[in-house]
Structures are given as structure tokens and as C-alpha cells.
Amino acid sequence: MTESPKHLLDTTSEAPQRPSKIAKTTTESEDEEEQQQQEQSVKPTNPNPRMQRYLVAIEYIGTRFSGSQQQLNCRTVVGVLQEAFHKFIGQPVSIFCSSRTDAGVHALSNVCHVDVERISKRKPGEVLPPHEPTVVKKAVNHFLQKNEGDVTVIDVRCVPADFHARFKAKERTYFYRLLSGPESLSTFERDRAWHVPEELDLLAMQEACKILVGHHDFSSFRAAGCQAKSPMRTLDELDVSEVVSNPYFPSIIERRQNDQTQEDLHASSNTSETDLPLSSISIDDKARGFDSGTDLGFGIRRRHRCFVVKTRSRSFLYHQVRLLVGVLKAVGTRKLTIADVERILNAKTVTAASPMAPACGLYLGHVKYDLP
């Protein structure tokens, strides 16, 4: 359960395909029906007209958290955020997240809501007009930075009293980072990605995505303890691409090649930059330091290849994304075939899937709403 990328690459001479996507259907899936039922059962928790509900977007590094949800005697994202709000307004608050993330999972943008009543500190009992969102953002970040600084508020908006961060979400996007290569993982990348020593076959992984995208019974990608009523889910997008591995800064050669490729792409089509597939830009391996035969010079680290799995859906099952990535990684290392992926999906039991990917590479990327 972050946290977004990126200078883009292509590792093959073949033209990359567009990310695997499916068209929206008019028939409601089981997970949408389940979520609508939950939304209808939720009543506004702030009947007090003096309360203001805020929608708060946050980013965090999940390494030192025991997950996002509040737990006794554990450091959690919600716990730290509630503490910062308490220090800001002088009274306790309850915070509700759109998406629960496990220990070690990061967020580029998770969203929560909180109800705040602004009471004068000079005249206790006197209710003042609600704080402006910009004031909330600045003040809460001030206190967050005093508590490890691994959570930051990135956006705040006033919303109606019945707007629920979880049940009003229309879509969630996750990213998963894999670093491929025999070199030991950089200190800067530790707990930020899954290190895979073997080479990964990008095209094979992309083919496997085509099997998994769409509306399916994902029982094989549902961990024990999942509380969802139905295993049916719709993956609107599932794709794997190669990107430049941060935190390395692009060289002059990389920047020039990237700029030239962008100019060529724009000259040959009207596609906007944001619509381009992640793997549509190619940079020479030697310039990036991936070629094992290249002498990079003393003290210059040889880079890993960085692959990003992107998946998008209205809702996910417990550990679904990490189980999907585990299978895709096995395909990339040639331990599974495309036929094996179909077999695992049709088996409808989690025991058929490959080992689950570790939490450290997973980032909650974005939560989409129809905002009032």
C-alpha cells in the first residue's frame, strides 16, 4: 500500500506495444457493486455544521511504518498524521485513508479525509471559520517534518461532509519497481525496489500482462485473510516498461538522446507526451552503464535495469498487486511461460501462484475522484 517516474527506455529493437488496457463496460462488476453498497451504508461522521471535512493527499516512505492503518504500539502513517493534526488544532482527530498499505509499502499519493473544528486557542469555546486548505497543508507539514519527515502532505481540499476518501474513489493506480542486474543494490535504492539478479525478458512480461488484464476471478492472486466478498476484479490496465533508474542523474548524452527521441516522436505523430507508452524511448546501453563489457572508470557504479509494473483498477484484493508482480517476475526470468500464467489464473487458488513480491517495491501512485 506513495506513492512518479521518469525518463523512458526501450530495451528491444521491436516497436513497443501500447500498455494493455481494456474498455470500460456498462455492466457493473461485483467489486463495484460491493463498493457501492459500502458507500451507501456510510453516513456522514460530522453532523456538526461547524466541522469542515478536508481531503488530504499524502506521500510517504513506508520503510519505517507498520502499514498505513492505525495500530496499537506501532508506528503507522495514520498515527503520525493524526498526531500532526492534533498538534496543529489542539484536539484529537480521526483520519480515514482511501487505500490501506502494508508495512514497507510506499505512496506517491494516498488520500484520506479528516474532520476539523477550528476553535480559538485564545478564547476556548469560540468557534472560528475553517482554515484555508493552504494553511492546513503548511501547518501539518511543519509538525510532520519534526517526526522523521517520512510523510508529507502534498495537497488539501475542502469537501462536503459526506465525501468519504475510500468509498468515493473511482480508481487506484499502483507502480512496482524492479531492479535487474547482478550488482549489489545501491544504498540509495535499498527498501525502494525489488532487486532481481537475473535478466528480465520485457516482451515476455508484457505478453503475460495481456492474459491478466481485464475482468477475472482473481482467487489465485488473493492472499489469505482477504475480507472482500468476491474475488472478481477488473484490471483496467496492467503493463511493464523500462525506465531510467533513479536516483542517478541523466548524463548529457542521455539528455540529448532523450530530447532527440521526443522531437522525432512528436514530429511523426500528434500524440502528447503524457500519452506515450513508458517504453517508447530508447537510450544506448553503453551510455547508461548497463553494458557489462564497458569500463566505466574507477568509482562509478554499474547501473541496474529498472522495470516498472503499472496496474490500474477501481479496487484490488488483499496482496493482489504483489502476487501479480511475483508471477510477472517469474515470466521475466523464464521460470514460467505464458501458458503457465493462464493455468495459474484458471486455478483459482493462491497456492498456484509464484511467491509474492516483497513490499519494498510497491508504490500507491494515484487515487482518482470525481471531486465536487
Short mmCIF file of C-alpha atoms in Angstrom, two decimals:
data_model
loop_
_atom_site.label_atom_id
_atom_site.label_comp_id
_atom_site.label_asym_id
_atom_site.label_seq_id
_atom_site.Cartn_x
_atom_site.Cartn_y
_atom_site.Cartn_z
CA MET A 1 0.00 0.00 0.00
CA THR A 2 3.02 6.64 -2.47
CA GLU A 3 3.30 6.52 -3.79
CA SER A 4 6.01 9.43 -10.35
CA PRO A 5 8.60 8.22 -12.93
CA LYS A 6 10.53 9.16 -15.39
CA HIS A 7 12.76 9.17 -18.32
CA LEU A 8 11.82 6.31 -20.56
CA LEU A 9 13.61 3.47 -22.30
CA ASP A 10 13.19 0.58 -24.71
CA THR A 11 15.40 -2.50 -24.50
CA THR A 12 14.49 -4.16 -27.82
CA SER A 13 14.66 -3.24 -31.46
CA GLU A 14 11.00 -4.06 -31.88
CA ALA A 15 8.48 -1.26 -31.58
CA PRO A 16 6.90 -1.37 -28.13
CA GLN A 17 3.19 -2.00 -27.84
CA ARG A 18 0.74 0.24 -26.07
CA PRO A 19 0.05 -0.67 -22.44
CA SER A 20 -2.53 -3.40 -22.01
CA LYS A 21 -5.83 -1.68 -21.36
CA ILE A 22 -9.49 -2.61 -21.59
CA ALA A 23 -12.51 -0.56 -22.44
CA LYS A 24 -14.92 0.46 -19.72
CA THR A 25 -18.01 -1.73 -19.61
CA THR A 26 -21.55 -0.66 -18.86
CA THR A 27 -22.16 -3.69 -16.67
CA GLU A 28 -21.16 -3.21 -13.05
CA SER A 29 -18.68 -5.76 -11.78
CA GLU A 30 -19.02 -7.44 -8.42
CA ASP A 31 -16.35 -5.31 -6.80
CA GLU A 32 -18.08 -2.10 -7.93
CA GLU A 33 -21.42 -3.31 -6.58
CA GLU A 34 -19.75 -4.23 -3.29
CA GLN A 35 -18.14 -0.82 -3.01
CA GLN A 36 -21.39 0.97 -3.82
CA GLN A 37 -23.18 -0.96 -1.08
CA GLN A 38 -20.50 0.05 1.41
CA GLU A 39 -20.70 3.68 0.29
CA GLN A 40 -24.48 3.77 0.74
CA SER A 41 -24.15 2.40 4.26
CA VAL A 42 -21.73 5.14 5.31
CA LYS A 43 -23.32 8.15 6.99
CA PRO A 44 -21.60 11.49 7.46
CA THR A 45 -19.45 11.33 10.58
CA ASN A 46 -19.51 15.09 11.13
CA PRO A 47 -23.16 16.14 11.66
CA ASN A 48 -21.76 19.17 13.48
CA PRO A 49 -22.19 22.01 10.92
CA ARG A 50 -19.15 23.74 12.40
CA MET A 51 -16.94 20.88 11.26
CA GLN A 52 -15.03 21.13 7.98
CA ARG A 53 -14.07 17.96 6.13
CA TYR A 54 -10.75 18.08 4.32
CA LEU A 55 -9.49 15.72 1.63
CA VAL A 56 -5.76 15.31 2.19
CA ALA A 57 -3.27 13.78 -0.25
CA ILE A 58 -0.05 12.47 1.28
CA GLU A 59 3.19 10.87 0.15
CA TYR A 60 5.32 8.66 2.34
CA ILE A 61 8.22 6.25 2.52
CA GLY A 62 6.78 3.10 4.02
CA THR A 63 10.02 1.55 5.29
CA ARG A 64 9.69 2.60 8.94
CA PHE A 65 5.92 2.18 9.15
CA SER A 66 3.92 -0.85 10.24
CA GLY A 67 1.41 -0.04 7.49
CA SER A 68 -0.94 2.87 6.93
CA GLN A 69 -3.78 1.93 9.31
CA GLN A 70 -3.54 2.83 12.99
CA GLN A 71 -2.37 0.00 15.30
CA LEU A 72 -1.62 -0.15 19.00
CA ASN A 73 2.06 0.21 19.91
CA CYS A 74 3.09 0.53 16.25
CA ARG A 75 4.23 3.47 14.17
CA THR A 76 1.74 3.92 11.32
CA VAL A 77 1.05 6.54 8.66
CA VAL A 78 -2.38 7.41 10.07
CA GLY A 79 -1.00 7.54 13.59
CA VAL A 80 1.73 10.02 12.63
CA LEU A 81 -0.69 12.12 10.60
CA GLN A 82 -3.27 12.24 13.42
CA GLU A 83 -0.55 13.34 15.82
CA ALA A 84 0.46 16.20 13.49
CA PHE A 85 -3.17 17.35 13.15
CA HIS A 86 -3.59 17.17 16.93
CA LYS A 87 -0.61 19.46 17.44
CA PHE A 88 -1.94 21.83 14.79
CA ILE A 89 -5.55 22.25 16.00
CA GLY A 90 -5.13 21.31 19.66
CA GLN A 91 -7.60 18.43 19.72
CA PRO A 92 -7.63 14.79 18.57
CA VAL A 93 -8.93 13.85 15.12
CA SER A 94 -9.81 10.65 13.27
CA ILE A 95 -8.32 10.10 9.83
CA PHE A 96 -9.66 7.69 7.19
CA CYS A 97 -7.49 6.54 4.26
CA SER A 98 -8.63 5.74 0.74
CA SER A 99 -6.25 2.79 0.49
CA ARG A 100 -4.60 0.62 3.09
CA THR A 101 -0.92 -0.09 2.53
CA ASP A 102 1.15 -2.75 4.28
CA ALA A 103 4.38 -2.33 6.18
CA GLY A 104 7.15 -1.29 3.80
CA VAL A 105 4.82 -0.13 1.00
CA HIS A 106 5.28 3.45 -0.20
CA ALA A 107 2.87 6.05 -1.54
CA LEU A 108 3.41 8.73 -4.16
CA SER A 109 -0.14 9.84 -3.39
CA ASN A 110 -2.51 8.26 -0.90
CA VAL A 111 -5.65 10.17 0.07
CA CYS A 112 -7.51 10.48 3.36
CA HIS A 113 -10.21 12.65 4.89
CA VAL A 114 -10.37 14.34 8.25
CA ASP A 115 -12.98 16.48 10.05
CA VAL A 116 -11.71 19.60 11.79
CA GLU A 117 -13.46 22.13 14.01
CA ARG A 118 -11.44 25.29 14.37
CA ILE A 119 -11.62 26.51 17.97
CA SER A 120 -9.86 29.62 19.21
CA LYS A 121 -6.80 28.90 21.35
CA ARG A 122 -7.00 32.33 22.94
CA LYS A 123 -10.72 32.07 23.75
CA PRO A 124 -11.55 28.40 24.43
CA GLY A 125 -15.02 27.51 23.19
CA GLU A 126 -15.09 30.18 20.48
CA VAL A 127 -15.55 28.58 17.05
CA LEU A 128 -13.72 30.27 14.17
CA PRO A 129 -14.15 29.95 10.39
CA PRO A 130 -12.42 26.87 8.90
CA HIS A 131 -8.76 27.08 7.95
CA GLU A 132 -7.93 27.54 4.28
CA PRO A 133 -6.51 24.34 2.69
CA THR A 134 -3.13 26.03 2.11
CA VAL A 135 -2.89 26.82 5.83
CA VAL A 136 -3.70 23.22 6.74
CA LYS A 137 -1.06 21.90 4.36
CA LYS A 138 1.70 24.19 5.63
CA ALA A 139 0.91 23.72 9.32
CA VAL A 140 0.58 19.93 9.24
CA ASN A 141 3.78 19.57 7.22
CA HIS A 142 5.56 21.68 9.83
CA PHE A 143 4.77 19.09 12.51
CA LEU A 144 5.34 16.11 10.20
CA GLN A 145 8.88 17.24 9.47
CA LYS A 146 9.61 17.07 13.20
CA ASN A 147 8.59 13.39 13.23
CA GLU A 148 11.14 11.60 10.99
CA GLY A 149 9.94 13.54 7.92
CA ASP A 150 8.87 10.42 6.01
CA VAL A 151 5.30 11.67 5.47
CA THR A 152 4.39 14.85 3.59
CA VAL A 153 1.05 16.45 2.77
CA ILE A 154 1.04 17.25 -0.95
CA ASP A 155 -2.50 18.57 -1.41
CA VAL A 156 -5.57 19.62 0.65
CA ARG A 157 -9.11 20.38 -0.44
CA CYS A 158 -12.39 21.17 1.32
CA VAL A 159 -15.11 18.61 0.56
CA PRO A 160 -18.72 18.02 1.67
CA ALA A 161 -19.43 16.24 4.95
CA ASP A 162 -20.48 13.02 3.19
CA PHE A 163 -17.39 12.75 0.98
CA HIS A 164 -15.56 9.55 2.00
CA ALA A 165 -11.96 9.10 0.87
CA ARG A 166 -12.28 5.35 0.48
CA PHE A 167 -15.76 4.86 -0.93
CA LYS A 168 -15.73 7.85 -3.29
CA ALA A 169 -12.53 6.66 -5.01
CA LYS A 170 -13.12 5.83 -8.67
CA GLU A 171 -9.76 4.33 -9.49
CA ARG A 172 -6.44 3.42 -7.91
CA THR A 173 -3.06 3.18 -9.66
CA TYR A 174 -0.09 1.24 -8.32
CA PHE A 175 3.52 1.08 -9.50
CA TYR A 176 6.02 -1.65 -8.71
CA ARG A 177 9.79 -1.15 -9.24
CA LEU A 178 12.17 -4.00 -10.06
CA LEU A 179 15.94 -3.52 -10.43
CA SER A 180 17.57 -6.17 -12.60
CA GLY A 181 21.29 -6.95 -12.60
CA PRO A 182 23.98 -8.92 -10.74
CA GLU A 183 25.50 -5.89 -8.99
CA SER A 184 24.62 -5.38 -5.32
CA LEU A 185 21.80 -2.93 -4.72
CA SER A 186 22.74 0.71 -4.24
CA THR A 187 22.38 2.13 -0.76
CA PHE A 188 20.09 4.77 -2.25
CA GLU A 189 17.79 2.09 -3.64
CA ARG A 190 17.58 -0.09 -0.53
CA ASP A 191 13.96 -0.70 0.52
CA ARG A 192 12.79 1.18 -2.60
CA ALA A 193 12.70 -1.67 -5.14
CA TRP A 194 12.89 -5.45 -5.60
CA HIS A 195 16.40 -6.49 -6.61
CA VAL A 196 16.31 -9.28 -9.21
CA PRO A 197 19.85 -10.54 -10.03
CA GLU A 198 18.70 -12.26 -13.25
CA GLU A 199 17.96 -10.54 -16.55
CA LEU A 200 14.29 -9.86 -17.19
CA ASP A 201 12.57 -10.52 -20.53
CA LEU A 202 10.47 -7.39 -21.03
CA LEU A 203 8.50 -8.65 -24.03
CA ALA A 204 7.55 -11.88 -22.26
CA MET A 205 6.33 -9.92 -19.24
CA GLN A 206 4.28 -7.66 -21.48
CA GLU A 207 2.68 -10.71 -23.12
CA ALA A 208 1.80 -12.09 -19.68
CA CYS A 209 0.07 -8.80 -18.85
CA LYS A 210 -2.35 -9.40 -21.73
CA ILE A 211 -3.53 -12.60 -20.05
CA LEU A 212 -4.15 -10.91 -16.69
CA VAL A 213 -5.67 -7.59 -17.72
CA GLY A 214 -9.47 -7.40 -17.74
CA HIS A 215 -12.32 -8.81 -15.65
CA HIS A 216 -11.44 -12.12 -13.96
CA ASP A 217 -11.81 -14.27 -10.89
CA PHE A 218 -8.50 -13.37 -9.19
CA SER A 219 -8.67 -16.02 -6.47
CA SER A 220 -5.13 -17.08 -7.45
CA PHE A 221 -3.97 -13.54 -6.66
CA ARG A 222 -5.79 -13.12 -3.36
CA ALA A 223 -3.89 -13.64 -0.13
CA ALA A 224 -5.33 -15.44 2.87
CA GLY A 225 -7.14 -13.03 5.14
CA CYS A 226 -8.70 -11.04 2.29
CA GLN A 227 -12.03 -9.65 3.51
CA ALA A 228 -13.52 -8.86 0.09
CA LYS A 229 -16.82 -10.63 -0.53
CA SER A 230 -15.94 -11.50 -4.13
CA PRO A 231 -12.67 -12.41 -5.89
CA MET A 232 -13.92 -10.81 -9.11
CA ARG A 233 -11.96 -7.72 -10.07
CA THR A 234 -11.34 -5.67 -13.20
CA LEU A 235 -7.79 -4.65 -14.07
CA ASP A 236 -8.25 -1.68 -16.40
CA GLU A 237 -4.51 -1.60 -17.10
CA LEU A 238 -1.52 -3.83 -16.47
CA ASP A 239 1.79 -3.15 -18.17
CA VAL A 240 5.56 -3.45 -17.70
CA SER A 241 8.02 -0.84 -19.01
CA GLU A 242 11.67 0.01 -18.56
CA VAL A 243 12.58 3.42 -17.15
CA VAL A 244 15.76 5.24 -16.17
CA SER A 245 16.81 4.06 -12.73
CA ASN A 246 16.64 6.89 -10.20
CA PRO A 247 18.36 8.39 -8.24
CA TYR A 248 21.06 8.53 -10.92
CA PHE A 249 21.15 11.81 -12.79
CA PRO A 250 20.95 11.54 -16.60
CA SER A 251 24.20 12.23 -18.43
CA ILE A 252 24.50 14.85 -21.18
CA ILE A 253 24.34 12.04 -23.75
CA GLU A 254 21.17 10.65 -22.19
CA ARG A 255 19.52 14.06 -22.12
CA ARG A 256 20.41 14.77 -25.75
CA GLN A 257 19.21 11.36 -26.91
CA ASN A 258 16.03 11.71 -24.88
CA ASP A 259 15.34 15.18 -26.31
CA GLN A 260 16.02 14.00 -29.88
CA THR A 261 13.77 10.98 -29.47
CA GLN A 262 10.98 13.16 -28.10
CA GLU A 263 11.31 15.53 -31.10
CA ASP A 264 11.17 12.60 -33.53
CA LEU A 265 8.12 11.15 -31.82
CA HIS A 266 6.26 14.46 -31.82
CA ALA A 267 7.18 15.09 -35.44
CA SER A 268 5.75 11.74 -36.56
CA SER A 269 2.51 11.88 -34.58
CA ASN A 270 0.20 14.17 -32.68
CA THR A 271 0.43 12.01 -29.55
CA SER A 272 1.02 14.08 -26.46
CA GLU A 273 4.00 13.34 -24.21
CA THR A 274 1.79 12.05 -21.42
CA ASP A 275 0.12 9.54 -23.77
CA LEU A 276 3.37 7.90 -24.83
CA PRO A 277 3.97 4.34 -23.58
CA LEU A 278 6.68 4.13 -20.93
CA SER A 279 8.94 2.04 -23.19
CA SER A 280 8.82 4.37 -26.23
CA ILE A 281 12.24 5.99 -25.69
CA SER A 282 15.46 4.15 -26.38
CA ILE A 283 18.85 5.06 -24.90
CA ASP A 284 22.11 3.32 -25.71
CA ASP A 285 23.09 0.71 -23.11
CA LYS A 286 26.73 1.77 -23.01
CA ALA A 287 25.78 5.40 -22.33
CA ARG A 288 23.70 4.23 -19.37
CA GLY A 289 26.38 1.96 -17.94
CA PHE A 290 24.41 -1.28 -18.38
CA ASP A 291 26.86 -2.98 -20.77
CA SER A 292 28.95 -5.41 -18.72
CA GLY A 293 31.82 -5.01 -21.16
CA THR A 294 32.10 -1.26 -20.68
CA ASP A 295 34.84 0.16 -18.46
CA LEU A 296 33.06 2.95 -16.61
CA GLY A 297 36.13 4.08 -14.69
CA PHE A 298 37.08 3.73 -11.07
CA GLY A 299 34.39 4.63 -8.53
CA ILE A 300 31.49 4.68 -10.98
CA ARG A 301 28.74 2.23 -10.11
CA ARG A 302 27.33 -0.01 -12.83
CA ARG A 303 23.60 0.54 -13.02
CA HIS A 304 20.72 -1.87 -12.82
CA ARG A 305 17.95 -2.05 -15.37
CA CYS A 306 14.81 -0.60 -13.82
CA PHE A 307 11.41 -2.04 -14.72
CA VAL A 308 8.09 -0.61 -13.58
CA VAL A 309 4.85 -2.55 -13.43
CA LYS A 310 1.82 -0.27 -13.63
CA THR A 311 -1.65 -1.50 -12.74
CA ARG A 312 -4.91 0.38 -12.52
CA SER A 313 -8.31 -0.65 -11.14
CA ARG A 314 -11.19 0.63 -9.05
CA SER A 315 -10.21 -1.72 -6.24
CA PHE A 316 -7.77 -4.52 -5.52
CA LEU A 317 -7.81 -7.70 -3.47
CA TYR A 318 -5.50 -8.16 -0.49
CA HIS A 319 -1.91 -8.50 -1.80
CA GLN A 320 -3.22 -8.76 -5.38
CA VAL A 321 -0.63 -6.43 -6.92
CA ARG A 322 2.34 -8.11 -5.21
CA LEU A 323 1.10 -11.56 -6.26
CA LEU A 324 0.69 -10.35 -9.85
CA VAL A 325 4.22 -8.94 -9.84
CA GLY A 326 5.54 -12.24 -8.46
CA VAL A 327 4.13 -14.07 -11.47
CA LEU A 328 5.36 -11.43 -13.95
CA LYS A 329 8.86 -11.61 -12.49
CA ALA A 330 8.83 -15.42 -12.87
CA VAL A 331 7.86 -14.96 -16.52
CA GLY A 332 10.64 -12.41 -16.98
CA THR A 333 13.24 -14.82 -15.60
CA ARG A 334 11.80 -17.60 -17.80
CA LYS A 335 10.72 -19.74 -14.84
CA LEU A 336 7.13 -19.51 -16.08
CA THR A 337 5.65 -19.45 -19.59
CA ILE A 338 2.61 -17.59 -20.89
CA ALA A 339 0.69 -20.87 -20.73
CA ASP A 340 1.65 -21.14 -17.05
CA VAL A 341 0.14 -17.71 -16.40
CA GLU A 342 -3.17 -18.85 -17.88
CA ARG A 343 -3.02 -22.02 -15.80
CA ILE A 344 -2.40 -20.03 -12.59
CA LEU A 345 -5.26 -17.64 -13.32
CA ASN A 346 -7.67 -20.51 -14.04
CA ALA A 347 -6.58 -22.49 -10.98
CA LYS A 348 -8.43 -20.02 -8.73
CA THR A 349 -6.22 -20.78 -5.73
CA VAL A 350 -3.38 -18.70 -4.37
CA THR A 351 -1.24 -21.83 -3.91
CA ALA A 352 -0.84 -21.93 -7.70
CA ALA A 353 0.82 -18.51 -7.88
CA SER A 354 4.52 -17.71 -7.66
CA PRO A 355 5.97 -16.31 -4.42
CA MET A 356 4.65 -12.84 -3.66
CA ALA A 357 6.83 -9.83 -4.49
CA PRO A 358 8.25 -8.02 -1.43
CA ALA A 359 6.56 -4.88 -0.12
CA CYS A 360 9.56 -2.59 -0.70
CA GLY A 361 8.99 -2.19 -4.46
CA LEU A 362 5.30 -1.27 -4.27
CA TYR A 363 4.07 2.33 -4.58
CA LEU A 364 0.50 3.60 -4.43
CA GLY A 365 0.68 6.06 -7.28
CA HIS A 366 -2.66 7.83 -7.54
CA VAL A 367 -6.26 7.74 -6.31
CA LYS A 368 -8.81 9.21 -8.72
CA TYR A 369 -12.02 11.01 -7.70
CA ASP A 370 -14.88 12.92 -9.26
CA LEU A 371 -14.34 15.91 -7.00
CA PRO A 372 -17.20 18.30 -6.25
#
